[in-house]
Coordinates of C-alpha atoms in Angstrom, one line a residue:
X221 CA -18.9 -35.6 5.7
X222 CA -20.4 -35.9 2.6
X223 CA -21.0 -32.4 0.8
X224 CA -24.2 -31.0 0.9
X225 CA -23.9 -28.2 -1.8
X226 CA -25.8 -28.8 -4.9
X227 CA -24.1 -31.0 -8.1
X228 CA -23.5 -27.7 -9.9
X229 CA -21.3 -26.7 -6.9
X230 CA -19.1 -29.3 -7.6
X231 CA -15.6 -29.7 -9.6
X232 CA -16.1 -32.4 -12.8
X233 CA -13.6 -34.7 -11.0
X234 CA -15.2 -34.4 -7.8
X235 CA -16.6 -38.1 -8.3
X236 CA -13.5 -39.3 -9.4
X237 CA -10.3 -40.6 -8.0
X238 CA -8.1 -37.5 -7.8
X239 CA -4.1 -37.4 -9.4
X240 CA -3.3 -36.3 -6.1
X241 CA -5.1 -39.7 -4.3
X242 CA -3.8 -41.9 -6.8
X243 CA -0.9 -43.9 -6.1
X244 CA 0.2 -44.1 -9.6
X245 CA 0.3 -40.4 -10.0
X246 CA 3.9 -39.2 -10.7
X247 CA 3.1 -35.5 -10.7
X248 CA 4.6 -35.1 -6.7
X249 CA 7.7 -37.2 -7.5
X250 CA 8.7 -35.6 -10.9
X251 CA 7.8 -32.1 -9.5
X252 CA 10.1 -32.4 -6.7
X253 CA 12.6 -34.0 -9.0
X254 CA 12.7 -30.8 -10.8
X255 CA 13.2 -28.5 -7.8
X256 CA 16.0 -30.6 -6.5
X257 CA 18.6 -28.5 -8.6
X258 CA 17.1 -25.6 -7.4
X259 CA 17.2 -26.2 -3.5
X260 CA 20.7 -24.4 -3.0
X261 CA 19.2 -21.5 -5.1
X262 CA 16.0 -21.6 -2.9
X263 CA 18.0 -21.3 0.4
X264 CA 20.4 -18.7 -0.8
X265 CA 17.1 -16.5 -1.7
X266 CA 16.1 -16.9 2.0
X267 CA 19.5 -15.9 3.1
X268 CA 19.6 -13.0 0.4
X269 CA 16.2 -11.5 2.1
X270 CA 17.8 -11.8 5.7
X271 CA 20.9 -10.4 5.4
X272 CA 20.8 -8.2 2.2
X273 CA 17.1 -7.0 2.3
X274 CA 17.2 -7.0 6.0
X275 CA 14.3 -9.4 6.6
X276 CA 13.7 -10.5 10.2
X277 CA 15.7 -13.5 11.9
X278 CA 12.3 -15.0 12.3
X279 CA 11.4 -14.8 8.8
X280 CA 14.2 -16.8 8.0
X281 CA 13.6 -19.5 10.5
X282 CA 9.9 -19.7 9.4
X283 CA 10.8 -20.2 5.7
X284 CA 13.0 -23.1 6.8
X285 CA 10.0 -24.7 8.8
X286 CA 10.6 -23.2 12.3
X287 CA 7.5 -22.6 14.4
X288 CA 8.2 -20.5 17.6
X289 CA 7.8 -22.4 20.9
X290 CA 4.9 -19.9 22.1
X291 CA 2.9 -20.4 18.8
X292 CA 3.1 -24.1 19.1
X293 CA 2.0 -23.9 22.6
X294 CA -0.9 -21.3 22.2
X295 CA -2.4 -23.8 19.6
X296 CA -2.6 -26.6 22.2
X297 CA -5.6 -27.5 24.5
X298 CA -8.3 -26.5 22.7
X299 CA -10.6 -27.7 19.8
X300 CA -9.5 -27.9 15.9
X301 CA -6.7 -26.3 15.0
X302 CA -7.0 -23.8 12.2
X303 CA -4.0 -22.6 9.9
X304 CA -5.2 -19.6 8.0
X305 CA -2.5 -18.4 5.9
X306 CA -2.4 -14.4 4.6
X307 CA 0.9 -13.2 3.0
X308 CA 1.3 -9.8 3.6
X309 CA -0.9 -6.8 4.8
X310 CA -3.6 -6.9 2.5
X311 CA -4.5 -10.3 3.1
X312 CA -4.3 -9.8 6.5
X313 CA -6.9 -7.1 6.4
X314 CA -9.1 -9.1 4.4
X315 CA -8.6 -12.0 6.8
X316 CA -9.6 -10.2 9.8
X317 CA -13.5 -10.5 9.5
X318 CA -12.9 -14.4 8.8
X319 CA -11.2 -14.9 11.9
X320 CA -13.9 -13.1 13.8
X321 CA -16.6 -15.3 11.9
X322 CA -14.3 -18.5 13.0
X323 CA -14.4 -17.3 16.3
X324 CA -17.8 -17.0 16.4
X325 CA -18.6 -20.0 14.5
X326 CA -15.8 -22.3 16.8
X327 CA -15.5 -20.9 19.7
X328 CA -13.2 -23.9 21.0
X329 CA -11.0 -23.5 18.0
X330 CA -7.3 -22.8 18.1
X331 CA -6.5 -20.4 14.8
X332 CA -2.6 -19.7 13.7
X333 CA -2.2 -17.1 11.2
X334 CA 0.7 -17.6 9.0
X335 CA 2.3 -14.7 7.1
X336 CA 5.4 -14.6 4.3
X337 CA 6.4 -10.7 4.9
X338 CA 7.4 -8.8 7.9
X339 CA 4.9 -6.2 7.1
X340 CA 2.5 -8.9 7.3
X341 CA 3.7 -10.3 10.7
X342 CA 3.1 -7.1 12.3
X343 CA -0.4 -6.5 11.0
X344 CA -1.3 -10.4 11.9
X345 CA 0.2 -9.5 15.5
X346 CA -2.7 -7.0 15.8
X347 CA -5.3 -9.4 15.2
X348 CA -3.8 -11.8 17.9
X349 CA -3.7 -8.9 20.2
X350 CA -7.6 -8.4 19.7
X351 CA -8.0 -12.2 20.4
X352 CA -8.9 -13.0 17.0
X353 CA -6.6 -15.7 16.3
X354 CA -4.1 -17.6 19.1
X355 CA -0.7 -17.7 17.2
X356 CA 1.4 -15.4 14.2
X357 CA 4.2 -17.4 12.6
X358 CA 6.0 -17.5 9.3
X359 CA 5.0 -19.9 6.3
X360 CA 7.5 -22.4 5.3
X361 CA 9.1 -22.5 1.3
X362 CA 7.7 -25.0 -0.6
X363 CA 9.8 -27.9 0.0
X364 CA 8.6 -30.9 1.5
X365 CA 11.4 -30.9 4.3
X366 CA 10.7 -27.6 5.6
X367 CA 6.9 -28.2 4.7
X368 CA 6.8 -31.1 7.0
X369 CA 8.5 -29.5 10.0
X370 CA 6.0 -26.8 10.0
X371 CA 2.9 -29.1 9.9
X372 CA 4.4 -31.4 12.4
X373 CA 4.9 -28.2 14.7
X374 CA 1.2 -26.9 13.9
X375 CA -0.7 -30.2 13.3
X376 CA -3.7 -28.4 11.6
X377 CA -7.2 -29.7 11.1
X378 CA -7.8 -27.3 8.3
X379 CA -5.7 -25.0 6.0
X380 CA -6.9 -22.0 4.6
X381 CA -5.3 -19.7 2.1
X382 CA -6.0 -16.4 0.9
X383 CA -7.2 -15.7 -2.4
X384 CA -4.5 -17.2 -4.8
X385 CA -1.9 -18.5 -2.5
X386 CA -1.5 -22.0 -4.0
X387 CA 1.5 -23.7 -3.3
X388 CA 1.3 -27.4 -4.6
X389 CA 3.6 -29.4 -2.1
X390 CA 2.1 -27.7 0.9
X391 CA -1.4 -28.6 -0.1
X392 CA -0.4 -32.3 -1.0
X393 CA 1.4 -32.9 2.5
X394 CA -1.5 -31.1 4.5
X395 CA -4.0 -33.1 3.1
X396 CA -2.0 -36.3 3.3
X397 CA -1.6 -35.2 7.0
X398 CA -5.5 -35.3 7.4
X399 CA -6.0 -31.6 7.6
X400 CA -8.9 -30.1 5.3
X401 CA -7.8 -27.5 2.9
X402 CA -9.6 -24.7 1.6
X403 CA -9.1 -21.5 -0.6
X404 CA -10.9 -18.7 0.9
X405 CA -12.0 -15.2 -0.9
X406 CA -10.8 -16.8 -3.9
X407 CA -10.0 -15.2 -7.3
X408 CA -8.8 -16.3 -10.7
X409 CA -6.7 -13.7 -12.4
X410 CA -6.0 -13.5 -16.4
X411 CA -2.7 -14.9 -16.0
X412 CA -3.9 -18.0 -13.9
X413 CA -6.1 -18.4 -17.1
X414 CA -3.4 -18.2 -19.3
X415 CA -1.0 -20.5 -17.3
X416 CA -3.1 -23.3 -16.3
X417 CA -3.6 -24.8 -19.4
X418 CA 0.2 -24.5 -20.5
X419 CA 1.2 -26.7 -17.0
X420 CA -1.9 -29.1 -17.0
X421 CA -0.3 -31.9 -14.6
X422 CA 0.9 -29.5 -11.8
X423 CA -2.4 -27.7 -11.9
X424 CA -4.3 -30.4 -11.8
X425 CA -2.6 -31.8 -8.6
X426 CA -2.5 -28.6 -6.9
X427 CA -6.5 -28.2 -7.5
X428 CA -7.2 -31.5 -6.4
X429 CA -5.8 -30.9 -3.3
X430 CA -8.5 -28.5 -2.5
X431 CA -11.3 -29.6 -0.4
X432 CA -13.2 -26.4 -1.3
X433 CA -12.6 -23.1 -3.2
X434 CA -14.7 -20.4 -1.9
X435 CA -15.0 -17.9 -4.5
X436 CA -15.4 -14.2 -3.9
X437 CA -17.5 -13.9 -6.7
X438 CA -19.7 -15.9 -9.5
X439 CA -17.3 -14.7 -12.3
X440 CA -14.3 -16.2 -10.2
X441 CA -16.2 -19.3 -9.8
X442 CA -17.1 -19.8 -13.6
X443 CA -13.3 -19.1 -14.3
X444 CA -12.4 -22.1 -11.5
X445 CA -15.1 -24.1 -13.1
X446 CA -13.6 -23.6 -16.6
X447 CA -10.2 -24.5 -15.5
X448 CA -11.5 -27.6 -14.1
X449 CA -13.1 -28.6 -17.0
X450 CA -10.1 -28.3 -19.1
X451 CA -7.8 -29.9 -16.3
X452 CA -10.3 -32.8 -15.8
X453 CA -9.9 -32.2 -11.9
X454 CA -10.3 -29.6 -9.3
X455 CA -11.4 -28.6 -6.1
X456 CA -14.2 -31.3 -4.2
X457 CA -16.4 -28.2 -4.1
X458 CA -16.7 -24.7 -5.8
X459 CA -19.2 -22.0 -4.7
X460 CA -19.5 -18.5 -4.2
X461 CA -19.5 -16.7 -0.6
X462 CA -18.9 -13.3 -1.9
X463 CA -16.2 -11.0 -1.0
X464 CA -14.7 -11.1 2.7
X465 CA -13.2 -7.7 2.3
X466 CA -16.9 -6.1 1.8
X467 CA -16.9 -7.3 5.7
X468 CA -13.8 -5.3 6.5
X469 CA -15.7 -2.6 7.9
X470 CA -19.3 -1.6 7.4
X471 CA -20.1 1.4 5.7
X472 CA -19.8 4.8 7.1
X473 CA -23.3 6.0 6.9
X474 CA -23.4 8.2 10.2
X475 CA -20.1 9.8 9.3
X476 CA -18.6 8.8 12.7
X477 CA -15.8 6.9 11.4
X478 CA -14.9 10.0 9.1
X479 CA -15.1 12.8 11.9
X480 CA -12.6 10.8 13.9
X481 CA -9.9 10.1 11.1
X482 CA -10.1 13.8 10.0
X483 CA -9.6 15.1 13.5
X484 CA -6.8 12.4 13.8
X485 CA -4.9 12.8 10.8
X486 CA -5.3 16.4 10.1
X487 CA -4.0 16.9 13.3
X488 CA -0.9 14.9 12.5
X489 CA -0.1 16.4 9.1
X490 CA -1.0 20.0 10.0
X491 CA -4.1 20.0 7.6
X492 CA -6.7 22.9 8.5
X493 CA -10.1 21.2 8.7
X494 CA -11.6 23.3 5.3
X495 CA -8.5 22.0 3.3
X496 CA -9.5 19.4 0.9
X497 CA -7.2 16.2 0.9
X498 CA -6.7 13.8 -1.6
X499 CA -5.2 10.6 -0.5
X500 CA -3.2 8.2 -3.2
X501 CA -3.4 4.7 -1.7
X502 CA -1.2 1.4 -3.0
X503 CA 0.8 3.3 -5.4
X504 CA 3.7 1.6 -7.6
X505 CA 6.4 3.0 -9.5
X506 CA 5.3 5.2 -12.4
X507 CA 2.2 6.2 -10.8
X508 CA 3.5 8.7 -8.0
X509 CA 4.9 10.8 -11.1
X510 CA 1.6 10.7 -12.5
X511 CA -0.1 11.7 -9.0
X512 CA 2.4 14.6 -8.3
X513 CA 1.7 15.9 -12.0
X514 CA -2.0 15.9 -11.5
X515 CA -1.4 17.5 -8.1
X516 CA 0.6 20.5 -9.1
X517 CA -1.9 21.5 -12.1
X518 CA -4.7 21.0 -9.6
X519 CA -3.2 23.2 -7.2
X520 CA -4.0 25.9 -9.6
X521 CA -7.7 25.8 -8.9
X522 CA -7.4 24.4 -5.3
X523 CA -4.9 26.0 -3.7
X524 CA -5.5 24.8 -0.2
X525 CA -5.2 21.2 -1.7
X526 CA -3.0 18.8 0.4
X527 CA -1.7 15.4 -0.9
X528 CA -0.9 12.0 1.1
X529 CA 0.7 9.2 -0.8
X530 CA 0.6 5.7 0.6
X531 CA 3.0 3.5 -1.5
X532 CA 2.2 0.1 -1.5
X533 CA 5.2 -1.3 -0.5
X534 CA 6.4 1.0 2.5
X535 CA 10.3 0.0 1.9
X536 CA 9.6 2.4 -1.2
X537 CA 9.0 5.1 1.1
X538 CA 12.5 6.5 0.6
X539 CA 12.3 6.7 -3.1
X540 CA 9.1 8.1 -2.8
X541 CA 10.3 11.0 -0.4
X542 CA 13.2 11.5 -3.0
X543 CA 10.9 11.9 -6.0
X544 CA 8.2 14.0 -3.9
X545 CA 11.3 16.4 -2.5
X546 CA 12.2 17.3 -6.2
X547 CA 9.1 19.6 -6.2
X548 CA 7.4 19.6 -2.8
X549 CA 8.3 19.4 0.9
X550 CA 7.7 16.2 2.2
X551 CA 6.2 14.9 5.7
X552 CA 6.8 11.5 6.4
X553 CA 4.2 9.6 8.9
X554 CA 7.2 8.7 10.9
X555 CA 8.4 12.1 11.5
X556 CA 5.1 13.8 12.7
X557 CA 5.8 13.2 16.4
X558 CA 9.1 15.0 16.3
X559 CA 9.2 17.6 13.3
X560 CA 7.6 20.7 12.5
X561 CA 4.8 20.3 10.3
X562 CA 5.0 22.3 6.9
X563 CA 1.9 23.7 6.3
X564 CA 1.7 22.6 2.4
X565 CA 3.7 19.4 2.3
X566 CA 3.0 16.3 0.8
X567 CA 2.3 13.7 3.2
X568 CA 4.0 10.2 2.8
X569 CA 2.4 7.3 4.6
X570 CA 5.6 5.3 5.4
X571 CA 4.0 3.2 8.1
X572 CA 1.9 -0.2 8.0
X573 CA -1.8 -0.9 8.9
X574 CA -3.2 2.9 8.8
X575 CA -4.0 3.5 5.3
X576 CA -7.7 2.5 5.6
X577 CA -8.3 5.2 8.1
X578 CA -6.2 7.6 6.7
X579 CA -8.8 7.0 3.2
X580 CA -11.6 7.9 5.9
X581 CA -10.1 11.4 6.4
X582 CA -9.8 12.4 2.9
X583 CA -12.1 14.1 0.6
X584 CA -11.5 12.1 -2.4
X585 CA -9.2 9.0 -3.0
X586 CA -6.8 7.2 -5.7
X587 CA -6.4 3.8 -5.2
X588 CA -3.1 2.7 -7.0
X589 CA -1.6 -0.4 -9.3
X590 CA -4.4 0.7 -11.6
X591 CA -2.8 3.3 -13.9
X592 CA 0.1 0.8 -14.7
X593 CA -0.6 -2.9 -15.5
X594 CA -0.7 -4.2 -12.0
X595 CA -4.4 -5.8 -11.8
X596 CA -5.4 -2.8 -9.6
X597 CA -5.9 -3.0 -5.3
X598 CA -8.9 -2.6 -3.5
X599 CA -11.0 0.3 -4.3
X600 CA -13.8 -0.4 -2.0
X601 CA -12.0 0.5 0.8
X602 CA -12.1 4.2 0.8
X603 CA -15.7 3.6 -0.1
X604 CA -16.6 1.7 2.4
X605 CA -15.3 4.6 4.7
X606 CA -17.9 7.2 2.7
X607 CA -15.1 8.5 0.7
X608 CA -15.1 8.5 -3.2
X609 CA -12.5 6.8 -5.3
X610 CA -10.8 7.1 -8.7
X611 CA -8.9 4.2 -10.4
X612 CA -7.3 3.5 -13.6
X613 CA -8.1 1.0 -16.3
X614 CA -6.2 -1.8 -15.0
X615 CA -8.3 -3.6 -12.5
X616 CA -8.2 -7.0 -13.8
X617 CA -7.6 -8.3 -10.0
X618 CA -10.9 -6.5 -8.8
X619 CA -13.3 -6.5 -11.8
X620 CA -16.3 -6.9 -10.1
X621 CA -15.6 -4.3 -7.3
X622 CA -14.6 -1.9 -9.7
X623 CA -17.8 -2.9 -11.6
X624 CA -20.0 -2.1 -8.4
X625 CA -18.1 1.0 -7.3
X626 CA -18.6 2.5 -11.0
X627 CA -22.3 1.5 -11.2
X628 CA -23.1 2.6 -7.6
X629 CA -21.7 6.2 -8.4
X630 CA -19.3 6.0 -5.9
X631 CA -16.5 6.2 -7.7
X632 CA -14.7 7.1 -11.2
X633 CA -13.0 4.9 -13.3
X634 CA -9.8 6.9 -15.8
X635 CA -7.8 5.3 -18.4
X636 CA -4.8 7.7 -18.0
X637 CA -2.9 11.0 -16.3
X638 CA -5.5 13.4 -18.0
X639 CA -8.4 11.5 -16.8
X640 CA -7.0 10.9 -13.1
X641 CA -6.7 14.8 -12.8
X642 CA -10.2 15.7 -14.3
X643 CA -11.7 13.2 -12.1
X644 CA -9.9 14.2 -8.8
X645 CA -11.2 17.9 -10.0
X646 CA -14.8 16.7 -10.5
X647 CA -15.0 15.3 -7.1
X648 CA -13.3 18.1 -5.5
X649 CA -15.7 20.6 -7.2
X650 CA -19.1 18.7 -6.3
X651 CA -18.7 18.0 -2.1
X652 CA -22.5 17.6 -2.4
X653 CA -22.0 14.3 -4.4
X654 CA -19.2 13.2 -2.5
X655 CA -21.9 13.4 0.8
X656 CA -24.2 10.7 -0.7
X657 CA -21.2 8.2 -1.1
X658 CA -22.2 6.8 2.3
X659 CA -25.6 6.1 1.2
X660 CA -24.3 4.9 -2.1
X661 CA -22.3 2.4 -0.5
X662 CA -24.3 1.2 2.0
X663 CA -27.2 0.2 -1.0
X664 CA -24.6 -1.3 -3.4
X665 CA -22.7 -3.5 -0.6
X666 CA -25.5 -4.3 1.5
X667 CA -26.5 -7.5 -1.0
X668 CA -22.8 -8.6 -0.1
X669 CA -22.5 -8.6 3.4
X670 CA -22.0 -11.4 5.4
X671 CA -19.4 -13.5 3.1
X672 CA -17.4 -14.1 6.3
X673 CA -20.0 -15.6 8.0
X674 CA -20.6 -18.0 5.2
X675 CA -17.2 -19.1 4.8
X676 CA -16.9 -19.9 8.8
X677 CA -20.2 -21.6 8.4
X678 CA -18.7 -23.8 5.5
X679 CA -15.9 -24.3 7.4
X680 CA -17.2 -25.3 10.6
X681 CA -19.7 -27.6 8.8
X682 CA -16.7 -29.7 7.1
X683 CA -14.9 -30.1 10.8

């Protein structure tokens, strides 16, 4: 089907034969020849993940290209087969509105979701049980033998990959097998802008194997077009569909979501209804220390203040617990059903898939990965649930979201630990300002709703 987007949405090389399509191109062969010496290392790495890091046996088999029989059967007997790849928890949360929109746009399709992590697998199973997808399996490592095995099992008509997951061998073999390939909710980080020009042949090959790049913002689309100009090749279509994470939950204008969440989580953690709660989510090493110091200082002014910390990687829960226990009692989420609740304990979220709901129970939030140079995480999640957010200066991965939140008045950007303490205190002193956050969010986000529907309609038109 001929692209129906205006020429400005096409990459510079869209009308030329791409290197990936050219029989003279040596890039795939050179790339895989260079990989050959590393095959034993890669295989040892998968074994290390399985037996040292205690990842599941299913993830090991999936990395080697095995797709379970039940997943293969679930993808048969319908319309087009769509393979969506969402690495871990965050990507799966972002993917859910896309899955729902694909269901609505193509009811006869079969949708399989691949993941890389065990926590991602658990999250993806929630979407499958809700009927939003048909199968969940693990993504193969980017070696041709394993990719070919997985592709033969799934036989996709379309492959969708979320955000920044671009695997050159997979994209090449998927397109060679007849699948349309799309980047969904695409973003271009500072690191990508620096690394792409340094390895032009590899990235030219990778980008040329994308039929479409559906970007989350105009700035990301502009960056991708700039890279395509540098490389002389790029995705066949580049356009802005909007940030699908904005479709993950509607703004909580009537407060119903917050009321239910406050009742549930305050009951679980033994927090009184009138005690202020600060939730610090998606935190990384180096940030928990700053959060705990700020919390200790704020308790002098707000003695009833409670804190809940949710580390970005749940496997760090034991280390974070030790850190908290130096100064405060700790209550882990997985202990709440059997242990006595300590009235002033710092709460530790050591479960998967519950952070968004915990945000809704808070009076103020902090989103991590932003006080250290990690690029930040999605500060829109608490705002969508009607709760103000504080975040640090390092938001390279979420620039547009950070600007939107800050300009709407629903959040505060800080520069350091002192700013964090002051901003949290400011929001706690002004509950009347916090009450306006749902309205601020609704007004700021209304022009951005419908991103998932635009993605699904684009994919459906090309299948």
